[in-house]
Amino acid sequence: MAMTYSPLTIALTKGRIEKETEHLLTRAGFDLEFMADKGRNLIFESPDQQLRILLVKAPDVTTYVRHGVADLGVVGKDVLMEHPTGYLEMLDLNFGLCKFSVASTEAYNPNDHKRKRIATKYPTVARDHFNRKGEDVEIISIQGSVEIAPVIGLADAIVDIVETGHTLVANGLSIYEDICRISARLIVNKAALKNKPQVLSFIRQMEGIVGTEEVPFK
Ligand code: PRP
């Protein structure tokens, strides 16, 4: 008797990298017609029931994969650095390129010995970065619009994502230090990798398309 498997389930990050992920899936030969007209739907299944796509917020991609309700996930390295456990990172997809940087106003002195206040949406990344430099900093966690924090006096500097740099410029900030390159990654649930044959073939297929060579950011 032929074995039947539940659909290959992929959690995709809504927003910035959504289109590029869909483009990649199409290049891999998947017909995504079933999600052409998304409306407000967040879950999509192909008519042949081979593929299921969940559209979720970036940090939740890791949660769905960790709990095994998604076999695979596509999410930025920024999110993985902040939520580093419960999945295997399989592939650098080489799109969604940006970087983590430390930025502030002209008034910032990175060599100041006082304990710095760093505002960020990425407390783990920020703490790890300053720890590596041997600096104990106060982390102020905020949810967004981080760029105003040094301007308004909430923090001495920020740790945030920089893509075009336009948001920094618009708010009178400049980069003092780059932390690392960020790109979209393919992650997998460990049990799914072991037990669902189509998961490994999917990963191999993606590898064939994007290659294993890292595309640099700028
Ligand atoms: C990110 C980041 C910056 C901006 C950088 O925010 O926090 O604000 O993008 O992009 P740029 O260098 O091209 O200007 P995002 O747009 O993801 O919104 P969020 O604050 O809601 O997370």
Tab-separated table of C-alpha atoms and ligand atoms in Angstrom:
chain	number	residue	atom	x	y	z
A	1	MET	CA	0.000	0.000	0.000
A	2	ALA	CA	1.330	3.424	-0.957
A	3	MET	CA	2.218	5.698	1.968
A	4	THR	CA	0.327	8.983	2.121
A	5	TYR	CA	1.816	12.106	3.630
A	6	SER	CA	0.271	15.311	4.859
A	7	PRO	CA	0.971	18.287	2.560
A	8	LEU	CA	4.386	19.868	2.619
A	9	THR	CA	3.670	22.810	4.912
A	10	ILE	CA	5.728	25.991	4.657
A	11	ALA	CA	5.438	29.023	6.936
A	12	LEU	CA	6.248	32.174	4.965
A	13	THR	CA	7.062	35.563	6.402
A	14	LYS	CA	4.384	38.080	5.449
A	15	GLY	CA	5.634	41.359	4.003
A	16	ARG	CA	9.094	42.241	2.732
A	17	ILE	CA	10.267	38.780	1.675
A	18	GLU	CA	6.865	37.340	0.765
A	19	LYS	CA	7.025	38.138	-2.965
A	20	GLU	CA	10.583	36.910	-3.366
A	21	THR	CA	9.727	33.650	-1.633
A	22	GLU	CA	6.776	33.128	-3.950
A	23	HIS	CA	9.009	33.855	-6.912
A	24	LEU	CA	11.478	31.226	-5.671
A	25	LEU	CA	8.718	28.628	-5.270
A	26	THR	CA	7.501	29.372	-8.774
A	27	ARG	CA	11.035	28.942	-10.120
A	28	ALA	CA	11.088	25.580	-8.338
A	29	GLY	CA	8.096	24.556	-10.444
A	30	PHE	CA	5.272	25.066	-7.954
A	31	ASP	CA	2.115	26.509	-9.463
A	32	LEU	CA	1.027	29.133	-6.928
A	33	GLU	CA	-2.137	30.047	-8.800
A	34	PHE	CA	-4.082	28.877	-5.731
A	35	MET	CA	-2.741	31.859	-3.810
A	36	ALA	CA	-2.902	34.456	-6.582
A	37	ASP	CA	-5.866	36.210	-5.033
A	38	LYS	CA	-4.930	36.253	-1.346
A	39	GLY	CA	-7.573	38.590	0.005
A	40	ARG	CA	-7.280	38.382	3.768
A	41	ASN	CA	-6.610	34.633	3.771
A	42	LEU	CA	-3.561	33.416	5.669
A	43	ILE	CA	-3.605	29.713	4.843
A	44	PHE	CA	-3.505	28.262	1.341
A	45	GLU	CA	-3.533	24.706	0.040
A	46	SER	CA	-2.778	23.580	-3.509
A	47	PRO	CA	-5.635	21.815	-5.331
A	48	ASP	CA	-3.612	18.559	-5.381
A	49	GLN	CA	-3.124	18.913	-1.591
A	50	GLN	CA	0.640	18.550	-1.925
A	51	LEU	CA	1.543	22.020	-0.670
A	52	ARG	CA	0.214	24.175	2.147
A	53	ILE	CA	1.391	27.739	2.750
A	54	LEU	CA	0.927	29.635	6.010
A	55	LEU	CA	1.422	33.409	5.899
A	56	VAL	CA	2.617	34.559	9.311
A	57	LYS	CA	4.602	37.278	11.101
A	58	ALA	CA	8.358	36.805	10.991
A	59	PRO	CA	9.018	35.724	14.621
A	60	ASP	CA	6.076	33.306	14.425
A	61	VAL	CA	7.693	31.406	11.540
A	62	THR	CA	10.137	29.894	14.039
A	63	THR	CA	7.256	29.056	16.405
A	64	TYR	CA	5.271	27.183	13.736
A	65	VAL	CA	8.357	25.245	12.677
A	66	ARG	CA	9.457	24.510	16.256
A	67	HIS	CA	6.020	23.065	17.040
A	68	GLY	CA	6.096	20.996	13.866
A	69	VAL	CA	2.878	22.398	12.396
A	70	ALA	CA	4.995	23.781	9.565
A	71	ASP	CA	7.678	21.512	8.098
A	72	LEU	CA	9.678	24.422	6.751
A	73	GLY	CA	9.907	28.165	7.174
A	74	VAL	CA	11.276	31.137	5.259
A	75	VAL	CA	12.414	33.951	7.518
A	76	GLY	CA	15.152	36.568	7.892
A	77	LYS	CA	18.404	35.800	9.691
A	78	ASP	CA	17.607	38.774	11.957
A	79	VAL	CA	14.697	36.814	13.420
A	80	LEU	CA	16.750	33.620	13.691
A	81	MET	CA	19.483	35.437	15.618
A	82	GLU	CA	16.839	36.651	18.048
A	83	HIS	CA	15.086	33.237	18.247
A	84	PRO	CA	17.910	30.767	17.729
A	85	THR	CA	16.508	27.409	18.877
A	86	GLY	CA	13.981	24.723	17.964
A	87	TYR	CA	14.679	24.278	14.239
A	88	LEU	CA	17.537	23.605	11.836
A	89	GLU	CA	18.756	26.360	9.532
A	90	MET	CA	19.289	24.736	6.138
A	91	LEU	CA	19.940	27.317	3.463
A	92	ASP	CA	20.827	30.932	2.813
A	93	LEU	CA	18.270	32.006	0.189
A	94	ASN	CA	20.332	35.068	-0.745
A	95	PHE	CA	17.446	37.513	-0.952
A	96	GLY	CA	16.075	39.986	1.573
A	97	LEU	CA	19.623	41.282	1.903
A	98	CYS	CA	20.297	43.869	4.599
A	99	LYS	CA	22.477	44.253	7.683
A	100	PHE	CA	22.414	44.875	11.409
A	101	SER	CA	24.073	48.135	12.392
A	102	VAL	CA	24.636	50.390	15.367
A	103	ALA	CA	23.422	53.888	14.519
A	104	SER	CA	22.898	57.183	16.238
A	105	THR	CA	22.976	60.964	15.973
A	106	GLU	CA	26.121	63.083	15.651
A	107	ALA	CA	26.151	63.469	19.419
A	108	TYR	CA	26.976	59.785	19.982
A	109	ASN	CA	30.461	58.892	21.140
A	110	PRO	CA	31.061	55.141	20.739
A	111	ASN	CA	34.207	55.371	22.882
A	112	ASP	CA	32.427	56.957	25.802
A	113	HIS	CA	33.002	54.875	28.940
A	114	LYS	CA	29.608	55.534	30.485
A	115	ARG	CA	27.062	52.667	30.361
A	116	LYS	CA	25.235	53.106	27.070
A	117	ARG	CA	21.488	52.796	26.548
A	118	ILE	CA	20.705	50.893	23.356
A	119	ALA	CA	17.173	50.883	21.926
A	120	THR	CA	16.259	47.970	19.690
A	121	LYS	CA	13.667	45.500	18.452
A	122	TYR	CA	16.427	42.875	18.777
A	123	PRO	CA	17.521	42.737	22.448
A	124	THR	CA	19.424	39.444	22.116
A	125	VAL	CA	21.342	40.580	19.040
A	126	ALA	CA	22.182	43.925	20.636
A	127	ARG	CA	23.282	42.414	23.957
A	128	ASP	CA	25.398	39.744	22.240
A	129	HIS	CA	27.074	42.360	20.076
A	130	PHE	CA	28.096	44.610	22.959
A	131	ASN	CA	29.044	41.585	25.115
A	132	ARG	CA	31.472	40.468	22.419
A	133	LYS	CA	33.066	43.902	22.661
A	134	GLY	CA	33.230	43.576	26.439
A	135	GLU	CA	30.698	46.357	26.948
A	136	ASP	CA	27.867	46.122	29.420
A	137	VAL	CA	24.958	48.137	28.024
A	138	GLU	CA	21.395	48.826	29.066
A	139	ILE	CA	19.018	47.391	26.486
A	140	ILE	CA	15.744	49.211	25.939
A	141	SER	CA	13.322	46.976	24.007
A	142	ILE	CA	10.891	48.709	21.690
A	143	GLN	CA	8.616	47.397	18.971
A	144	GLY	CA	9.295	49.752	16.056
A	145	SER	CA	10.128	53.288	14.911
A	146	VAL	CA	13.423	52.640	16.671
A	147	GLU	CA	15.107	55.491	14.821
A	148	ILE	CA	13.492	58.157	16.968
A	149	ALA	CA	14.931	56.766	20.228
A	150	PRO	CA	18.338	58.542	20.069
A	151	VAL	CA	16.769	61.697	18.631
A	152	ILE	CA	14.299	62.053	21.466
A	153	GLY	CA	16.761	60.979	24.187
A	154	LEU	CA	15.376	57.525	25.012
A	155	ALA	CA	18.676	55.886	24.087
A	156	ASP	CA	22.269	56.719	23.157
A	157	ALA	CA	22.149	54.558	20.032
A	158	ILE	CA	20.099	51.896	18.284
A	159	VAL	CA	20.753	48.420	16.931
A	160	ASP	CA	18.542	47.915	13.904
A	161	ILE	CA	18.212	46.606	10.382
A	162	VAL	CA	19.525	48.780	7.573
A	163	GLU	CA	18.513	48.037	4.012
A	164	THR	CA	18.579	51.193	1.882
A	165	GLY	CA	19.614	53.446	4.797
A	166	HIS	CA	16.769	55.839	3.941
A	167	THR	CA	15.088	55.570	7.339
A	168	LEU	CA	18.335	56.459	9.106
A	169	VAL	CA	18.947	59.475	6.867
A	170	ALA	CA	15.355	60.669	7.214
A	171	ASN	CA	15.786	60.701	10.979
A	172	GLY	CA	19.237	62.305	11.042
A	173	LEU	CA	21.111	59.151	12.073
A	174	SER	CA	24.256	57.560	10.716
A	175	ILE	CA	25.912	54.196	11.047
A	176	TYR	CA	28.688	53.850	13.618
A	177	GLU	CA	29.278	50.139	13.232
A	178	ASP	CA	28.048	47.217	11.133
A	179	ILE	CA	27.266	44.021	13.006
A	180	CYS	CA	26.505	41.437	10.310
A	181	ARG	CA	24.841	40.654	7.006
A	182	ILE	CA	21.234	39.460	7.017
A	183	SER	CA	19.345	37.469	4.400
A	184	ALA	CA	16.320	35.203	4.149
A	185	ARG	CA	16.921	31.625	5.325
A	186	LEU	CA	15.170	28.292	4.914
A	187	ILE	CA	14.581	26.535	8.226
A	188	VAL	CA	13.198	23.066	8.895
A	189	ASN	CA	11.593	21.075	11.667
A	190	LYS	CA	13.987	18.276	12.669
A	191	ALA	CA	11.349	15.529	12.845
A	192	ALA	CA	9.849	16.538	9.495
A	193	LEU	CA	13.301	16.392	7.920
A	194	LYS	CA	13.684	12.840	9.201
A	195	ASN	CA	10.179	11.547	8.572
A	196	LYS	CA	8.788	13.332	5.520
A	197	PRO	CA	10.762	12.469	2.387
A	198	GLN	CA	9.357	15.415	0.444
A	199	VAL	CA	10.966	17.798	2.944
A	200	LEU	CA	14.488	16.754	2.040
A	201	SER	CA	13.704	16.783	-1.686
A	202	PHE	CA	12.308	20.293	-1.313
A	203	ILE	CA	15.502	21.479	0.409
A	204	ARG	CA	17.696	19.871	-2.289
A	205	GLN	CA	15.556	21.516	-4.964
A	206	MET	CA	15.942	24.948	-3.332
A	207	GLU	CA	19.683	24.408	-3.016
A	208	GLY	CA	19.833	23.709	-6.751
A	209	ILE	CA	18.172	27.031	-7.502
A	210	VAL	CA	19.837	29.412	-5.078
A	211	GLY	CA	23.222	27.674	-4.925
A	212	THR	CA	25.461	27.636	-1.880
A	213	GLU	CA	27.514	30.747	-2.622
A	214	GLU	CA	26.803	33.679	-0.314
A	215	VAL	CA	25.694	36.872	-2.081
A	216	PRO	CA	27.270	39.828	-0.228
A	217	PHE	CA	25.210	42.806	0.937
A	218	LYS	CA	26.468	45.934	-0.928
B	1	PRP	C1	13.045	48.095	9.243
B	1	PRP	C2	14.053	48.688	10.198
B	1	PRP	C3	14.175	50.119	9.740
B	1	PRP	C4	13.917	50.022	8.264
B	1	PRP	C5	15.225	50.081	7.514
B	1	PRP	O1	11.767	48.319	9.700
B	1	PRP	O2	13.625	48.572	11.536
B	1	PRP	O3	13.205	50.946	10.360
B	1	PRP	O4	13.301	48.758	8.009
B	1	PRP	O5	15.026	50.097	6.108
B	1	PRP	P1	15.801	51.106	5.184
B	1	PRP	O6	17.271	51.028	5.546
B	1	PRP	O7	15.541	50.609	3.788
B	1	PRP	O8	15.246	52.478	5.418
B	1	PRP	P2	10.493	47.688	8.972
B	1	PRP	O9	10.196	48.412	7.718
B	1	PRP	O10	10.731	46.207	8.821
B	1	PRP	O11	9.310	48.004	9.914
B	1	PRP	P3	9.039	47.714	11.449
B	1	PRP	O12	9.624	48.886	12.175
B	1	PRP	O13	7.565	47.635	11.514
B	1	PRP	O14	9.717	46.410	11.805
